[in-house]
Amino acid sequence: MSRTARTVSAGIAVALAFGITACGGSGGEDVAADKKQTLTVWAMGAEGEKLADVAKVYEKANPNITVKVTPVGWDVAHQKLVSAAAAGTMPDVAQMGGSYMGEFSELGVLEPVDARVFDKGDFFPAGWNQGEVDGTAYGVPWYVDTRVLYYRTDLAEKAGIAKAPANWQEMQDLATAYQKKAGTKWGLSIQPSGLDTVQNFYSFLYSAGGEIVNDKGEAVIDSPEAVKALKEYGSYFDKGLSNKSVQPGYDVVKDFGNGRVPMFFGGPWHVTLLNEGQPQIKGKWAVANVPADKASVSMAGGSSLVISKDSEHKAAATEFIKYLTDTKGQADWYERSKDLPANTAAWTSGTLADDAGLQVFKKQMDTAKSTPSLPKWTEITDKVDQAIAKVTQGKASAEDALDTAQSEIEGLVK
Amino acid sequence: MSTTTGKAAQPAKVTAGPGASRSPAAGPGNHEGRRGRKKTSMGVQNAAGWLFSTPFLVIFTVFMAFPILATLLMSFTDFGLRNVTRPLDANFIGFENYVNLFGDERFLKSLFNTAYFVVIGVPLTIALGLVVAVLLNNGIDKARTFFRVGFYAPVVTTIVAVAVVWRFVLDPSDGLIAGVLSEVGLTSPDFLGSETLAMPSMIAMAVWRNVGTVMVLFIAGLQAIPTEVREAARLDGAGAWQEFRGITVPLLRPTLLYATVITTIGYLNVFEEPFVMTQGGPSDSTLTVSLNMYREGFNFFHMGYASAMAYVLFVVIMGITVLQLRLLKDNTK
């Protein structure tokens, strides 16, 4: 227990110590792309492991380049990147989650994207926007993800409903029918409170036309649209359709498989998880676009590839990123990783064009919204998490909870 | 004994070689060391002492002393995310962080939660630990080892495994408690989802995890009580309860004091239970100071603020420890 306090202070101190030594960071002369050199690349989680294979293919075609891929676990990725930034030891190329961009551009360790090489128009708008901070792009979108509605078709049939819910009313009707007629434990799995609850709330908020912070950088979480969305979100808990209990680290896949939870909002990776982990329900579930209010708008996530400002291999790094994000590279990456291509042209052939389930993702991605790249974004969403918790626990009305969040967030946006 | 001397002599020689050229103190030791061992080996011994201490000293300086000092310095600055790459740009803001802390509702709530945790958790842990120790020491003869291990197992179990078990126990829909309650026709409360029950659930978990440590201390204490004292008391006609009150408790005082102090310090730092079970929720009802500090520091990068929090916690812990030492010690006299 007392270890924590020590870890915290040690972490701070180490950051400080590295920071001091990093002050005289090298400006970095750039090595030409065709010279012999080694590129260091950091990629997270499963991507990190699969990228090494791609790197081998790339090395064969470009014998002068050696690509050294280091896989970094998602759970430590943020801290490792911050420490690297502090120490001035960022890799030449790094994968970065959309939510990191604001922070790292604030740290001043990212090289702006070369507009002569990469064209904004080639990518999903939400994908591109993630890499953009204050109008400058720092990251090239590598893959995207968005949340869609996963639902059990076999149980829906049992409940007497044949088609996917298209709007909020239909979704709630289906949730109720699942519970009443198909005997499921819950109707819909959404998170009641805790860190990143807001990720579940986005599909409600955006579909109602609300936002947390608007394009002008103003807090707008107390808008009527946001209130409406939170009321709808809260009603699932009021009516006992969703589980009020907090379960950090809860993985919905198993409960979806055994039918306790017949609906949840999931990302593209859930397709693989369900196919591999719950084969007994193969063909008994489907994906649908997020049920609409004003429109069907989901959140966009994914990762971008960034180049470190201190890198001495910017030219070669740009070439490598270009290779990973062009049409061919993206289609190849999908085959290897099942990550959804950020480059829209990659969707026009092969499995990506033919699979109906994938087209649901494509359609969702066309309108999906990415979160603004603000340095204090984690803190801002934490306020929204707290507002959601108050409502789902029945401690406050949606209006009151969001009023509080609004005034707190106003203090966090410039 | 002869092997011990051999071992001690060897490193001393090693030190004398490279050490001699660097430190003048080791010089004379080197020359005289062969002739008159007793008198002259002081210098060598000193050098050897320093040499053997070096790993510890280096680690202590790098991972303890420096962070402690850096945290103190940082607590007087507005060190934030941007200062990670430009630490010298952090502004010195005096006691502003400390002043802000006491206007910060979330911090006050975390302070209250921590106090709640300690006030309920410590007496429970100590009392249960004592009861279990006395029972094991006197009552059960055959299965003693089994029970000792049983009570001690939670101490050495990793928190992740503990979390899995406790989530199963507390799950309101199909957990262990819910199952028992449904047998008698009752519905289980939502332990972790309720603001009033979340903290008691954390306390229950922590008590379960820490009773073993306290128990071991008490068993050691109990076995140190001479049997003659007990026999004398029995001869004087003391009953079990009188013996417990008049003999066991007073003679256990040093152990009691030690157990109370370390349990209190541990509970004031409580982090793991809420971190793995509730992440401070619902609505911050299980947010402890340590967890709050972690969030401010690593989620929001308010390093200066988190450092100030660390120092407030440190002062609180020190104050309470000193107080406990005074109160409990005075009573023994």
XYZ file of C-alpha atoms in Angstrom:
747
model
C 0.000 0.000 0.000
C 2.656 2.503 0.953
C 4.450 1.558 -2.209
C 2.108 3.777 -4.171
C 3.134 7.020 -2.599
C 6.708 6.098 -3.226
C 6.045 5.126 -6.818
C 4.275 8.387 -7.453
C 7.084 10.493 -6.087
C 9.724 8.364 -7.786
C 7.917 8.725 -11.075
C 7.736 12.459 -10.716
C 11.365 12.706 -9.799
C 12.546 10.500 -12.608
C 10.543 12.587 -15.045
C 12.147 15.681 -13.616
C 15.641 14.241 -13.730
C 15.293 13.126 -17.307
C 13.730 16.418 -18.159
C 16.730 18.349 -16.976
C 19.151 16.278 -18.987
C 16.934 16.558 -22.035
C 17.128 20.319 -22.120
C 19.861 20.518 -24.666
C 18.088 18.148 -27.068
C 19.703 17.761 -30.444
C 18.095 19.782 -33.164
C 18.748 16.819 -35.426
C 20.253 17.044 -38.857
C 18.248 14.943 -41.200
C 19.662 11.940 -42.969
C 18.518 11.531 -46.559
C 15.960 8.797 -47.166
C 18.226 6.746 -49.443
C 21.139 6.566 -46.996
C 21.739 3.482 -44.905
C 19.973 3.956 -41.578
C 17.903 2.412 -38.822
C 14.401 3.582 -38.031
C 13.100 3.054 -34.524
C 9.370 2.516 -34.307
C 7.105 2.090 -31.276
C 3.737 0.475 -31.700
C 1.225 -0.598 -29.087
C -0.371 -3.876 -28.152
C -1.218 -6.314 -30.923
C -0.210 -3.760 -33.542
C 3.322 -3.750 -32.215
C 3.721 -7.438 -32.846
C 2.195 -7.451 -36.296
C 4.058 -4.384 -37.442
C 7.336 -6.255 -37.139
C 6.217 -8.545 -39.985
C 5.367 -5.596 -42.177
C 8.725 -4.061 -41.318
C 10.471 -7.174 -42.656
C 8.631 -6.871 -45.953
C 9.553 -3.206 -46.087
C 13.203 -3.915 -45.383
C 13.341 -6.319 -48.321
C 12.085 -3.652 -50.698
C 14.294 -0.973 -49.133
C 17.599 -2.656 -48.262
C 19.135 0.535 -46.968
C 16.582 0.807 -44.178
C 16.481 -1.290 -41.047
C 13.225 -0.949 -39.146
C 13.392 -1.714 -35.452
C 9.901 -2.179 -34.076
C 9.361 -2.118 -30.320
C 5.958 -3.329 -29.135
C 4.697 -1.359 -26.147
C 1.761 -2.522 -24.023
C -1.249 -0.205 -24.116
C -1.353 -0.094 -20.337
C 2.106 1.449 -20.132
C 2.126 3.218 -23.491
C 1.147 6.635 -22.222
C 3.691 6.733 -19.455
C 6.470 5.348 -21.594
C 5.823 7.949 -24.239
C 5.746 10.751 -21.687
C 9.002 9.560 -20.140
C 10.557 9.284 -23.584
C 9.389 12.776 -24.427
C 10.850 14.047 -21.177
C 14.132 12.254 -21.724
C 14.370 13.259 -25.363
C 14.485 9.624 -26.398
C 11.362 9.423 -28.520
C 11.568 6.850 -31.316
C 11.658 8.120 -34.904
C 8.119 6.909 -35.505
C 5.466 6.203 -32.887
C 1.916 5.006 -32.895
C -0.251 7.352 -30.916
C -3.837 7.086 -29.731
C -6.079 9.933 -30.788
C -6.462 11.095 -27.203
C -2.700 11.555 -26.813
C -2.276 14.030 -29.622
C -3.256 17.145 -27.708
C -0.845 16.377 -24.918
C 2.122 15.534 -27.058
C 1.787 18.497 -29.360
C 1.668 20.586 -26.195
C 4.936 18.962 -25.190
C 6.402 20.113 -28.477
C 7.918 16.766 -29.398
C 6.036 16.072 -32.641
C 6.972 16.954 -36.179
C 4.109 18.404 -38.273
C 2.913 16.140 -41.066
C 4.404 16.901 -44.470
C 1.435 18.213 -46.445
C 3.223 17.573 -49.747
C 3.263 13.844 -49.051
C -0.003 13.186 -47.270
C -3.407 14.302 -48.480
C -6.162 14.913 -45.974
C -8.734 13.913 -48.593
C -7.477 10.328 -48.670
C -8.608 9.618 -45.125
C -11.812 9.503 -43.108
C -12.357 13.028 -41.759
C -12.618 11.753 -38.182
C -9.375 9.849 -38.617
C -7.526 12.865 -39.909
C -8.974 15.214 -37.301
C -7.549 13.095 -34.516
C -4.041 13.911 -35.618
C -4.755 17.601 -35.949
C -4.153 20.129 -33.195
C -5.060 23.789 -33.690
C -5.192 23.328 -37.442
C -1.802 21.626 -37.740
C -1.632 17.917 -38.485
C 0.912 16.028 -36.400
C -0.204 12.492 -37.087
C -1.119 10.477 -40.157
C -4.110 8.247 -39.440
C -3.043 4.614 -39.480
C -6.192 2.787 -38.580
C -9.558 3.888 -37.304
C -12.175 2.435 -35.085
C -15.653 3.385 -34.167
C -18.352 1.886 -31.996
C -21.362 0.170 -33.490
C -24.208 -1.757 -31.898
C -23.627 -5.472 -31.439
C -26.836 -7.403 -30.859
C -27.985 -11.001 -30.570
C -30.227 -11.798 -33.528
C -31.322 -15.184 -32.175
C -32.560 -13.680 -28.934
C -34.179 -10.774 -30.774
C -36.146 -13.300 -32.768
C -37.204 -14.996 -29.548
C -38.308 -11.594 -28.288
C -40.353 -11.090 -31.428
C -38.286 -8.373 -33.058
C -36.844 -9.030 -36.487
C -34.881 -5.946 -37.402
C -32.044 -3.952 -35.943
C -33.048 -0.932 -33.862
C -32.732 2.222 -35.929
C -33.526 4.845 -33.324
C -33.505 5.353 -29.579
C -37.098 4.236 -29.115
C -36.529 1.001 -30.997
C -33.364 0.312 -29.067
C -35.121 0.698 -25.756
C -38.038 -1.424 -26.964
C -35.609 -4.119 -28.019
C -33.762 -3.955 -24.699
C -37.057 -4.330 -22.837
C -38.195 -7.178 -25.072
C -34.897 -9.001 -24.601
C -35.323 -8.838 -20.874
C -39.053 -9.575 -20.702
C -39.540 -12.061 -23.521
C -36.153 -13.590 -24.177
C -35.241 -13.813 -20.506
C -31.900 -12.027 -20.678
C -30.411 -10.611 -17.501
C -29.893 -7.137 -18.962
C -31.102 -5.243 -22.007
C -28.037 -3.245 -22.991
C -24.537 -3.096 -21.608
C -23.370 0.447 -20.990
C -20.982 1.597 -18.319
C -22.570 3.287 -15.268
C -19.511 5.066 -13.908
C -15.772 4.928 -13.636
C -12.971 5.986 -15.890
C -13.846 6.466 -19.578
C -17.574 5.983 -19.093
C -17.850 8.822 -21.555
C -16.830 6.430 -24.335
C -20.169 4.677 -23.971
C -21.970 7.970 -23.768
C -20.547 9.443 -26.984
C -22.901 7.520 -29.265
C -25.843 9.006 -27.379
C -24.376 12.485 -27.112
C -23.270 12.792 -30.722
C -26.408 11.208 -32.126
C -28.492 13.794 -30.304
C -26.334 16.520 -31.814
C -24.474 17.382 -28.631
C -20.795 17.823 -27.924
C -18.582 18.358 -24.914
C -16.487 21.122 -26.407
C -17.469 22.724 -29.715
C -15.303 23.738 -32.683
C -14.643 27.119 -31.137
C -13.255 25.471 -28.042
C -16.178 26.379 -25.806
C -17.683 23.980 -23.287
C -21.203 23.041 -24.391
C -21.998 20.011 -22.266
C -25.067 21.719 -20.729
C -26.802 22.033 -24.127
C -30.376 20.701 -24.431
C -29.044 18.015 -26.772
C -26.566 16.804 -24.182
C -29.222 16.812 -21.467
C -31.513 14.778 -23.687
C -28.740 12.287 -24.381
C -27.868 11.867 -20.709
C -31.538 11.433 -19.795
C -31.814 8.666 -22.338
C -28.587 7.093 -21.091
C -29.769 7.285 -17.496
C -33.152 5.768 -18.304
C -31.502 2.410 -19.022
C -30.355 2.308 -15.417
C -33.636 3.624 -14.001
C -35.553 0.921 -15.762
C -33.137 -1.813 -14.757
C -32.171 -2.486 -18.361
C -28.509 -1.872 -17.654
C -26.272 -2.926 -14.798
C -25.693 -0.157 -12.262
C -22.835 -1.987 -10.628
C -19.321 -0.794 -11.340
C -17.021 -3.462 -12.655
C -13.647 -2.102 -13.645
C -12.098 -4.287 -16.279
C -15.450 -5.814 -17.182
C -15.322 -7.593 -20.509
C -18.699 -7.836 -22.151
C -17.739 -10.605 -24.596
C -18.439 -13.514 -22.275
C -21.819 -12.193 -21.157
C -22.749 -11.541 -24.766
C -21.833 -15.119 -25.516
C -23.934 -16.607 -22.717
C -26.839 -14.305 -23.450
C -26.896 -12.339 -20.213
C -26.127 -9.199 -22.178
C -27.781 -9.138 -25.595
C -26.597 -5.687 -26.773
C -23.494 -3.556 -26.401
C -21.578 -0.859 -28.199
C -18.351 -2.335 -29.479
C -15.407 -1.640 -31.707
C -14.128 -3.612 -34.694
C -11.880 -5.749 -32.483
C -14.961 -7.312 -30.931
C -15.636 -9.148 -34.190
C -12.453 -11.159 -33.742
C -12.992 -11.569 -30.019
C -16.480 -12.962 -30.583
C -15.504 -15.210 -33.463
C -12.597 -16.672 -31.562
C -13.838 -16.576 -27.988
C -17.548 -17.323 -28.408
C -17.807 -19.598 -31.459
C -21.056 -21.094 -30.128
C -22.953 -17.942 -31.131
C -21.559 -17.704 -34.631
C -24.317 -16.493 -36.944
C -26.468 -15.532 -33.977
C -25.350 -11.953 -33.724
C -24.976 -8.956 -35.995
C -23.736 -5.423 -35.984
C -25.862 -2.370 -36.694
C -25.245 1.325 -36.878
C -25.685 3.275 -33.677
C -29.418 3.896 -33.182
C -30.150 7.431 -34.227
C -31.731 10.400 -32.584
C -31.100 13.350 -34.870
C -28.615 11.220 -36.772
C -26.565 8.103 -36.177
C -23.207 9.400 -35.016
C -20.644 7.366 -33.151
C -17.294 8.167 -31.666
C -14.157 7.697 -33.716
C -10.999 6.294 -32.294
C -7.923 4.761 -33.716
C -4.278 5.552 -33.950
C -2.050 7.867 -35.861
C 1.601 7.610 -36.759
C 3.774 10.482 -35.667
C 7.365 11.493 -36.274
C 9.466 12.769 -33.425
C 10.741 16.318 -33.726
C 14.217 15.223 -32.655
C 14.415 12.405 -35.168
C 17.360 12.424 -37.525
C 15.545 10.181 -39.958
C 12.523 12.247 -40.838
C 12.778 11.651 -44.567
C 12.971 7.883 -44.174
C 10.263 7.965 -41.498
C 7.969 9.833 -43.850
C 8.592 7.209 -46.553
C 7.800 4.409 -44.123
C 4.587 6.044 -42.939
C 3.617 6.671 -46.532
C 4.074 2.955 -47.185
C 1.886 2.034 -44.223
C -0.921 4.431 -45.031
C -1.294 4.197 -48.795
C -4.092 2.129 -50.309
C -2.053 -1.027 -50.720
C -0.396 -0.839 -47.352
C -3.730 -0.273 -45.644
C -5.456 -3.211 -47.321
C -2.505 -5.413 -46.421
C -2.636 -4.172 -42.848
C -6.316 -5.051 -42.600
C -5.576 -8.624 -43.654
C -2.932 -8.903 -40.982
C -4.512 -7.074 -38.089
C -8.228 -6.654 -38.867
C -7.753 -2.998 -37.965
C -9.996 -0.809 -40.078
C -8.115 1.181 -42.718
C -8.037 4.927 -42.231
C -7.473 5.392 -45.943
C -10.903 5.303 -47.598
C -9.576 4.002 -50.937
C -8.545 0.777 -49.210
C -12.220 -0.029 -48.666
C -13.029 -0.365 -52.361
C -11.812 -3.912 -52.950
C -11.584 -7.339 -51.374
C -13.208 -8.330 -48.100
C -13.490 -4.740 -47.021
C -15.835 -3.949 -49.899
C -17.854 -7.165 -49.767
C -18.469 -7.928 -46.106
C -21.796 -6.492 -44.941
C -20.653 -6.265 -41.343
C -17.627 -4.266 -42.354
C -19.759 -1.913 -44.392
C -21.650 -1.097 -41.180
C -18.368 0.126 -39.773
C -17.568 2.016 -42.960
C -20.918 3.762 -42.874
C -20.486 4.608 -39.203
C -17.001 5.919 -39.847
C -18.219 8.332 -42.535
C -20.078 10.356 -39.918
C -18.140 9.439 -36.775
C -16.808 12.234 -34.636
C -13.373 12.342 -33.112
C -12.731 14.043 -29.826
C -11.038 17.432 -29.870
C -7.281 17.318 -29.328
C -7.020 19.337 -26.153
C -4.168 18.968 -23.706
C -6.580 18.669 -20.796
C -8.952 16.284 -22.529
C -8.559 13.506 -19.945
C -9.493 15.937 -17.222
C -12.439 17.270 -19.196
C -13.872 13.832 -19.864
C -13.387 12.963 -16.216
C -15.884 15.702 -15.365
C -18.338 14.186 -17.820
C -17.708 10.736 -16.298
C -18.661 12.174 -12.931
C -21.840 13.712 -14.303
C -22.840 10.398 -15.862
C -22.146 8.584 -12.598
C -24.400 10.955 -10.669
C -27.252 10.301 -13.078
C -26.854 6.548 -13.331
C -26.676 6.261 -9.543
C -29.802 8.396 -9.251
C -27.998 11.119 -7.318
C -28.794 14.024 -9.619
C -30.902 14.948 -12.585
C -29.262 15.136 -15.998
C -29.692 18.925 -15.965
C -28.005 19.448 -12.610
C -25.202 17.009 -13.281
C -24.376 18.618 -16.616
C -24.620 22.135 -15.205
C -21.937 21.223 -12.721
C -19.825 19.581 -15.410
C -20.262 22.643 -17.618
C -18.933 25.065 -15.041
C -16.013 22.761 -14.255
C -15.119 22.265 -17.906
C -15.321 25.992 -18.588
C -12.379 26.332 -16.232
C -10.410 23.763 -18.201
C -10.773 25.103 -21.740
C -8.866 28.219 -22.498
C 33.756 -19.529 12.900
C 36.842 -20.070 10.816
C 34.916 -19.801 7.599
C 33.421 -16.509 8.715
C 36.833 -15.015 9.263
C 37.933 -16.227 5.895
C 35.043 -14.613 4.194
C 35.527 -11.339 5.983
C 39.192 -11.194 5.142
C 38.778 -11.742 1.462
C 36.677 -8.765 0.510
C 38.936 -6.581 2.624
C 41.872 -7.483 0.402
C 39.861 -6.788 -2.681
C 38.973 -3.364 -1.359
C 42.507 -2.501 -0.544
C 43.631 -2.882 -4.141
C 41.538 -0.463 -6.178
C 40.322 1.420 -3.142
C 43.817 2.394 -2.091
C 44.567 4.463 -5.110
C 41.319 6.362 -4.842
C 40.864 7.019 -1.162
C 43.769 7.983 1.023
C 42.042 6.503 4.059
C 42.413 3.027 2.638
C 46.102 3.552 2.004
C 47.634 2.886 5.391
C 45.204 0.048 5.989
C 46.644 -1.673 3.009
C 50.179 -1.687 4.241
C 49.631 -2.403 7.867
C 46.851 -4.839 7.270
C 49.160 -7.788 6.756
C 51.189 -7.282 9.847
C 48.898 -6.150 12.675
C 45.397 -7.162 11.939
C 43.653 -5.927 15.073
C 44.865 -2.380 15.234
C 45.162 -1.403 11.672
C 42.266 -2.978 9.890
C 39.992 -0.078 10.820
C 40.732 1.804 7.634
C 40.228 -1.257 5.513
C 37.094 -2.097 7.381
C 35.777 1.379 6.836
C 36.510 1.217 3.167
C 34.953 -2.205 2.937
C 31.949 -0.941 4.846
C 31.488 1.879 2.414
C 32.011 -0.403 -0.508
C 29.405 -2.855 0.686
C 27.015 -0.037 1.448
C 27.483 1.555 -1.947
C 24.746 -0.371 -3.769
C 22.290 0.498 -1.045
C 23.424 4.102 -0.855
C 23.193 4.563 -4.592
C 19.750 2.994 -4.717
C 18.651 4.934 -1.672
C 19.837 8.211 -3.123
C 18.405 7.668 -6.575
C 15.099 6.085 -5.645
C 14.385 7.460 -2.170
C 16.244 10.595 -1.145
C 16.202 12.310 -4.504
C 12.499 11.631 -5.228
C 11.533 12.744 -1.738
C 13.413 15.983 -2.167
C 12.265 16.493 -5.749
C 8.664 15.947 -4.688
C 9.029 18.545 -1.984
C 10.459 21.057 -4.432
C 7.842 20.223 -6.992
C 5.043 20.743 -4.518
C 5.905 24.439 -4.506
C 5.646 24.732 -8.283
C 2.902 24.557 -10.877
C 4.662 21.633 -12.557
C 2.297 20.332 -15.226
C 2.310 18.431 -18.478
C 4.247 20.987 -20.492
C 7.022 20.971 -17.903
C 7.763 17.344 -18.580
C 9.963 18.471 -21.455
C 10.724 21.900 -19.992
C 11.009 21.317 -16.243
C 12.823 24.545 -15.572
C 9.875 26.506 -16.931
C 7.771 25.437 -13.958
C 6.875 28.427 -11.837
C 7.567 28.667 -8.159
C 4.207 29.386 -6.581
C 4.939 29.062 -2.881
C 2.187 27.455 -0.869
C -0.492 27.905 -3.520
C -0.879 24.147 -4.116
C -1.304 23.568 -0.406
C -3.824 26.367 -0.076
C -5.734 25.101 -3.098
C -5.834 21.595 -1.656
C -7.928 22.681 1.247
C -10.421 24.374 -1.039
C -10.606 21.314 -3.268
C -13.797 19.410 -2.504
C -12.499 16.299 -4.162
C -9.390 16.299 -2.028
C -11.387 16.872 1.138
C -13.648 14.032 0.156
C -10.677 11.760 -0.418
C -9.298 12.805 2.953
C -12.624 11.991 4.567
C -12.774 8.641 2.781
C -9.285 7.785 3.957
C -10.151 8.730 7.531
C -13.291 6.606 7.313
C -11.223 3.723 6.052
C -8.716 4.033 8.888
C -11.177 4.653 11.707
C -13.257 1.583 10.885
C -10.588 -0.578 9.316
C -7.773 -0.393 11.860
C -9.714 -1.419 15.009
C -11.409 -4.206 13.064
C -8.141 -5.531 11.718
C -6.426 -5.383 15.095
C -9.337 -6.919 16.991
C -9.865 -9.729 14.514
C -6.149 -10.358 14.258
C -5.922 -10.641 18.032
C -8.943 -12.911 18.335
C -7.698 -15.224 15.617
C -4.225 -15.319 17.127
C -5.516 -16.149 20.614
C -7.801 -18.848 19.251
C -5.038 -20.393 17.223
C -2.625 -20.208 20.100
C -4.912 -21.780 22.669
C -7.858 -23.515 21.146
C -7.142 -25.605 18.142
C -4.426 -28.160 18.459
C -4.540 -30.368 15.422
C -5.396 -28.085 12.509
C -3.395 -25.124 13.755
C -1.050 -24.954 10.769
C -3.940 -25.268 8.386
C -5.740 -22.313 9.929
C -2.619 -20.195 10.170
C -1.961 -20.691 6.481
C -5.613 -20.066 5.725
C -5.607 -16.733 7.485
C -2.251 -15.759 6.101
C -2.944 -16.705 2.488
C -4.696 -13.424 1.616
C -1.593 -11.479 2.645
C 0.562 -13.096 0.003
C -2.068 -13.189 -2.718
C -1.737 -10.611 -5.461
C -4.351 -7.907 -5.544
C -5.494 -8.888 -9.023
C -6.414 -12.378 -7.880
C -8.022 -10.908 -4.786
C -10.090 -8.599 -6.975
C -11.380 -11.505 -9.032
C -12.459 -13.371 -5.910
C -14.065 -10.357 -4.260
C -15.884 -9.316 -7.378
C -17.393 -12.769 -7.397
C -18.295 -12.502 -3.719
C -19.853 -9.060 -4.060
C -21.501 -9.327 -7.460
C -25.109 -8.346 -6.848
C -26.598 -10.543 -9.542
C -24.815 -13.850 -9.188
C -22.156 -13.442 -6.561
C -21.620 -15.526 -3.469
C -23.494 -13.210 -1.110
C -26.281 -12.724 -3.630
C -26.586 -16.496 -3.907
C -26.891 -16.986 -0.158
C -29.375 -14.165 0.158
C -31.526 -15.436 -2.673
C -31.775 -18.812 -0.902
C -33.660 -17.055 1.850
C -35.622 -14.922 -0.571
C -33.652 -11.687 -0.275
C -32.040 -9.624 -3.012
C -28.444 -8.640 -2.625
C -27.546 -4.974 -2.337
C -25.245 -3.624 -5.011
C -22.118 -3.431 -2.896
C -19.744 -1.755 -5.307
C -22.358 0.271 -7.153
C -23.769 1.957 -4.085
C -22.193 5.045 -2.613
C -22.978 3.985 0.933
C -21.843 0.383 0.608
C -18.793 0.755 -1.605
C -16.525 1.952 1.184
C -17.582 -0.682 3.730
C -16.935 -3.270 1.011
C -13.418 -1.892 0.521
C -12.875 -2.034 4.271
C -14.076 -5.620 4.457
C -11.642 -6.549 1.717
C -8.752 -4.763 3.351
C -9.465 -6.298 6.745
C -9.579 -9.728 5.177
C -6.275 -9.069 3.440
C -4.488 -7.706 6.488
C -5.751 -9.800 9.383
C -3.107 -12.381 8.498
C -0.217 -9.968 8.990
C -1.516 -8.815 12.348
C -2.282 -12.384 13.371
C 1.283 -13.472 12.767
C 2.563 -10.596 14.872
C 0.224 -11.496 17.708
C 1.048 -15.177 17.585
C 4.706 -14.309 17.928
C 3.829 -11.986 20.811
C 1.693 -14.604 22.509
C 4.373 -17.227 22.326
C 6.806 -14.858 23.947
C 4.642 -14.670 27.072
C 6.269 -16.992 29.635
C 4.063 -19.923 30.625
C 4.980 -19.413 34.310
C 3.089 -16.134 34.348
C 0.012 -17.839 33.028
C 0.391 -20.753 35.429
C 0.776 -18.357 38.318
C -2.379 -16.566 37.316
C -4.273 -19.829 37.060
C -3.045 -20.920 40.463
C -4.451 -17.685 41.799
C -7.752 -18.752 40.331
C -7.965 -16.496 37.279
C -10.531 -17.507 34.639
C -9.892 -17.439 30.930
C -11.244 -13.927 30.543
C -9.359 -12.602 33.530
C -6.219 -14.185 32.239
C -6.764 -12.608 28.836
C -7.380 -9.157 30.305
C -4.853 -9.264 33.067
C -2.013 -11.164 31.465
C -2.313 -11.485 27.724
C -3.323 -7.942 26.783
C -0.841 -6.085 29.004
C 2.045 -8.308 27.971
C 1.064 -7.964 24.349
C 1.172 -4.183 24.484
C 4.380 -3.727 22.518
C 3.029 -5.988 19.786
C -0.304 -4.213 19.901
C 1.412 -0.874 19.538
C 3.497 -2.056 16.624
C 0.566 -3.708 14.847
C -1.625 -0.634 15.282
C 1.013 1.719 13.960
C 1.863 -0.278 10.858
C -1.778 -1.029 10.075
C -2.668 2.635 10.414
C 0.154 3.698 8.133
C -0.849 1.073 5.610
C -4.486 2.083 5.668
C -3.719 5.774 5.384
C -1.943 4.885 2.159
C -4.725 2.648 0.899
C -4.652 2.496 -2.885
C -4.909 -0.982 -4.309
C -8.374 -1.976 -3.133
C -10.234 0.998 -4.611
C -7.923 1.052 -7.623
C -8.779 -2.455 -8.725
C -12.353 -2.635 -7.459
C -14.022 0.707 -8.088
C -11.426 3.171 -9.363
C -12.686 5.545 -6.719
C -16.349 5.341 -7.705
C -19.253 5.518 -7.584
C -19.154 9.295 -7.441
C -15.790 9.390 -5.656
C -17.191 7.492 -2.687
C -14.112 5.271 -2.547
C -11.583 7.834 -3.726
C -8.733 7.752 -1.216
C -5.909 10.250 -0.938
C -3.428 7.916 -2.614
C -5.771 7.203 -5.478
C -6.526 10.891 -5.844
C -2.823 11.610 -5.913
C -2.280 9.001 -8.603
C -5.037 10.510 -10.708
C -3.883 14.081 -10.363
C -0.316 13.078 -11.108
C -0.587 10.521 -13.846
C -3.970 11.074 -15.433
C -4.002 14.853 -15.383
C -0.293 15.581 -15.003
C -0.769 18.031 -12.184
C 2.576 16.994 -10.795
C 3.016 19.977 -8.510
C -0.412 19.512 -7.061
C 0.024 15.752 -6.648
C 3.326 16.354 -4.871
C 1.667 18.737 -2.447
C -0.937 16.059 -1.812
C 1.821 13.543 -1.112
C 3.320 15.853 1.480
C 0.015 16.529 3.171
C -0.498 12.786 3.423
C 3.019 12.420 4.778
C 2.414 15.019 7.480
C -0.882 13.401 8.417
C 0.741 9.976 8.681
C 3.601 11.289 10.737
C 1.294 13.200 13.063
C -0.928 10.213 13.662
C 2.001 7.870 14.187
C 3.616 10.138 16.756
C 0.285 10.494 18.511
C -0.243 6.742 18.584
C 3.225 6.093 19.924
C 2.627 8.583 22.721
C -0.838 7.416 23.679
C -0.175 3.722 23.586
C 3.218 3.925 25.224
C 2.069 6.066 28.122
C -0.622 3.571 28.910
C 1.869 0.809 29.445
C 3.432 2.595 32.396
